[in-house]
């Protein structure tokens, strides 16, 4: 597989790994999302001092307000976070 295909497969695998915890493989609960963020993006959470960060992230991701994050909502989050990281590293490289 190409690097991009591998990355796509990894994104799917990470979502599935945490979504299945409560038995519903189609969505992440707030608790599942919290565990995913703590395990898969530890630097994302540790850099912030906001104690309500998980609640804010979850509320922003839950686009349809069903108290769950589906795969589409999750992928949009990963893509947006990736864009921010890309921009950050571009700016850092320009210095």
Short mmCIF file of the C-alpha atoms (twelve columns), coordinates in Angstrom:
data_MODEL
# 
_entry.id   MODEL 
# 
loop_
_atom_site.group_PDB 
_atom_site.id 
_atom_site.type_symbol 
_atom_site.label_atom_id 
_atom_site.label_alt_id 
_atom_site.label_comp_id 
_atom_site.label_asym_id 
_atom_site.label_seq_id 
_atom_site.Cartn_x 
_atom_site.Cartn_y 
_atom_site.Cartn_z 
_atom_site.pdbx_PDB_model_num 
ATOM 1  C CA . UNK A 1  0.000   0.000  0.000  1 
ATOM 2  C CA . UNK A 2  1.071   3.578  -0.581 1 
ATOM 3  C CA . UNK A 3  1.804   5.910  2.316  1 
ATOM 4  C CA . UNK A 4  -1.530  7.684  1.861  1 
ATOM 5  C CA . UNK A 5  -3.449  4.406  1.712  1 
ATOM 6  C CA . UNK A 6  -1.647  3.303  4.873  1 
ATOM 7  C CA . UNK A 7  -2.535  6.578  6.601  1 
ATOM 8  C CA . UNK A 8  -6.179  6.190  5.613  1 
ATOM 9  C CA . UNK A 9  -6.209  2.635  6.913  1 
ATOM 10 C CA . UNK A 10 -4.629  3.746  10.171 1 
ATOM 11 C CA . UNK A 11 -7.239  6.488  10.613 1 
ATOM 12 C CA . UNK A 12 -10.009 3.932  10.159 1 
ATOM 13 C CA . UNK A 13 -8.302  1.451  12.507 1 
ATOM 14 C CA . UNK A 14 -7.833  4.055  15.251 1 
ATOM 15 C CA . UNK A 15 -11.485 5.116  15.055 1 
ATOM 16 C CA . UNK A 16 -12.669 1.486  15.123 1 
ATOM 17 C CA . UNK A 17 -10.395 0.606  18.047 1 
ATOM 18 C CA . UNK A 18 -11.977 3.207  20.310 1 
ATOM 19 C CA . UNK A 19 -15.521 3.211  18.909 1 
ATOM 20 C CA . UNK A 20 -16.062 -0.454 19.703 1 
ATOM 21 C CA . UNK A 21 -15.528 0.023  23.448 1 
ATOM 22 C CA . UNK A 22 -19.230 0.574  24.188 1 
ATOM 23 C CA . UNK A 23 -20.415 -1.928 21.595 1 
ATOM 24 C CA . UNK A 24 -21.414 0.628  18.943 1 
ATOM 25 C CA . UNK A 25 -18.677 0.579  16.316 1 
ATOM 26 C CA . UNK A 26 -20.247 3.447  14.349 1 
ATOM 27 C CA . UNK A 27 -19.677 6.264  16.839 1 
ATOM 28 C CA . UNK A 28 -17.474 7.557  19.642 1 
ATOM 29 C CA . UNK A 29 -18.982 8.511  22.968 1 
ATOM 30 C CA . UNK A 30 -17.412 11.353 24.919 1 
ATOM 31 C CA . UNK A 31 -15.569 8.817  27.086 1 
ATOM 32 C CA . UNK A 32 -14.273 6.961  24.020 1 
ATOM 33 C CA . UNK A 33 -13.153 10.215 22.409 1 
ATOM 34 C CA . UNK A 34 -11.376 11.225 25.608 1 
ATOM 35 C CA . UNK A 35 -9.488  7.924  25.706 1 
ATOM 36 C CA . UNK A 36 -8.622  8.210  22.009 1 
ATOM 37 C CA . UNK A 37 -7.262  11.729 22.445 1 
ATOM 38 C CA . UNK A 38 -5.292  10.781 25.566 1 
ATOM 39 C CA . UNK A 39 -3.716  7.733  23.887 1 
ATOM 40 C CA . UNK A 40 -3.368  8.838  20.259 1 
ATOM 41 C CA . UNK A 41 -2.839  12.605 20.597 1 
ATOM 42 C CA . UNK A 42 -1.289  13.068 24.048 1 
ATOM 43 C CA . UNK A 43 0.581   16.213 23.029 1 
ATOM 44 C CA . UNK A 44 -2.623  17.796 21.758 1 
ATOM 45 C CA . UNK A 45 -4.212  17.631 25.201 1 
ATOM 46 C CA . UNK A 46 -1.149  18.243 27.336 1 
ATOM 47 C CA . UNK A 47 -0.354  21.507 25.586 1 
ATOM 48 C CA . UNK A 48 -3.607  23.047 26.747 1 
ATOM 49 C CA . UNK A 49 -4.383  24.157 30.253 1 
ATOM 50 C CA . UNK A 50 -8.158  24.136 29.779 1 
ATOM 51 C CA . UNK A 51 -9.782  21.523 32.000 1 
ATOM 52 C CA . UNK A 52 -12.886 21.531 29.815 1 
ATOM 53 C CA . UNK A 53 -10.958 20.847 26.605 1 
ATOM 54 C CA . UNK A 54 -12.541 17.419 26.018 1 
ATOM 55 C CA . UNK A 55 -16.045 18.825 26.470 1 
ATOM 56 C CA . UNK A 56 -15.322 21.645 24.035 1 
ATOM 57 C CA . UNK A 57 -13.746 19.349 21.445 1 
ATOM 58 C CA . UNK A 58 -16.635 16.899 21.745 1 
ATOM 59 C CA . UNK A 59 -19.266 19.625 21.421 1 
ATOM 60 C CA . UNK A 60 -17.535 21.051 18.349 1 
ATOM 61 C CA . UNK A 61 -17.161 17.628 16.728 1 
ATOM 62 C CA . UNK A 62 -20.725 16.536 17.407 1 
ATOM 63 C CA . UNK A 63 -22.032 18.442 14.405 1 
ATOM 64 C CA . UNK A 64 -25.499 16.878 14.466 1 
ATOM 65 C CA . UNK A 65 -25.848 17.149 18.285 1 
ATOM 66 C CA . UNK A 66 -26.587 13.461 18.813 1 
ATOM 67 C CA . UNK A 67 -24.099 13.175 21.723 1 
ATOM 68 C CA . UNK A 68 -21.848 10.951 19.641 1 
ATOM 69 C CA . UNK A 69 -19.033 11.525 17.153 1 
ATOM 70 C CA . UNK A 70 -19.429 9.509  13.968 1 
ATOM 71 C CA . UNK A 71 -16.628 8.669  11.560 1 
ATOM 72 C CA . UNK A 72 -17.308 11.640 9.279  1 
ATOM 73 C CA . UNK A 73 -17.164 14.052 12.225 1 
ATOM 74 C CA . UNK A 74 -13.953 12.376 13.419 1 
ATOM 75 C CA . UNK A 75 -12.288 12.576 10.004 1 
ATOM 76 C CA . UNK A 76 -13.133 16.269 9.724  1 
ATOM 77 C CA . UNK A 77 -11.420 16.783 13.093 1 
ATOM 78 C CA . UNK A 78 -8.323  14.824 12.019 1 
ATOM 79 C CA . UNK A 79 -8.158  16.760 8.738  1 
ATOM 80 C CA . UNK A 80 -8.531  20.134 10.479 1 
ATOM 81 C CA . UNK A 81 -5.900  19.246 13.063 1 
ATOM 82 C CA . UNK A 82 -3.571  18.047 10.302 1 
ATOM 83 C CA . UNK A 83 -4.042  21.358 8.462  1 
ATOM 84 C CA . UNK A 84 -3.143  23.280 11.623 1 
ATOM 85 C CA . UNK A 85 -0.027  21.153 12.119 1 
ATOM 86 C CA . UNK A 86 0.991   21.648 8.495  1 
ATOM 87 C CA . UNK A 87 0.621   25.402 8.807  1 
ATOM 88 C CA . UNK A 88 2.571   25.424 12.084 1 
ATOM 89 C CA . UNK A 89 5.487   23.457 10.611 1 
ATOM 90 C CA . UNK A 90 5.527   25.612 7.470  1 
ATOM 91 C CA . UNK A 91 5.800   28.738 9.620  1 
ATOM 92 C CA . UNK A 92 8.472   27.139 11.775 1 
ATOM 93 C CA . UNK A 93 10.501  26.144 8.697  1 
ATOM 94 C CA . UNK A 94 10.265  29.702 7.295  1 
ATOM 95 C CA . UNK A 95 12.058  31.138 10.334 1 
# 
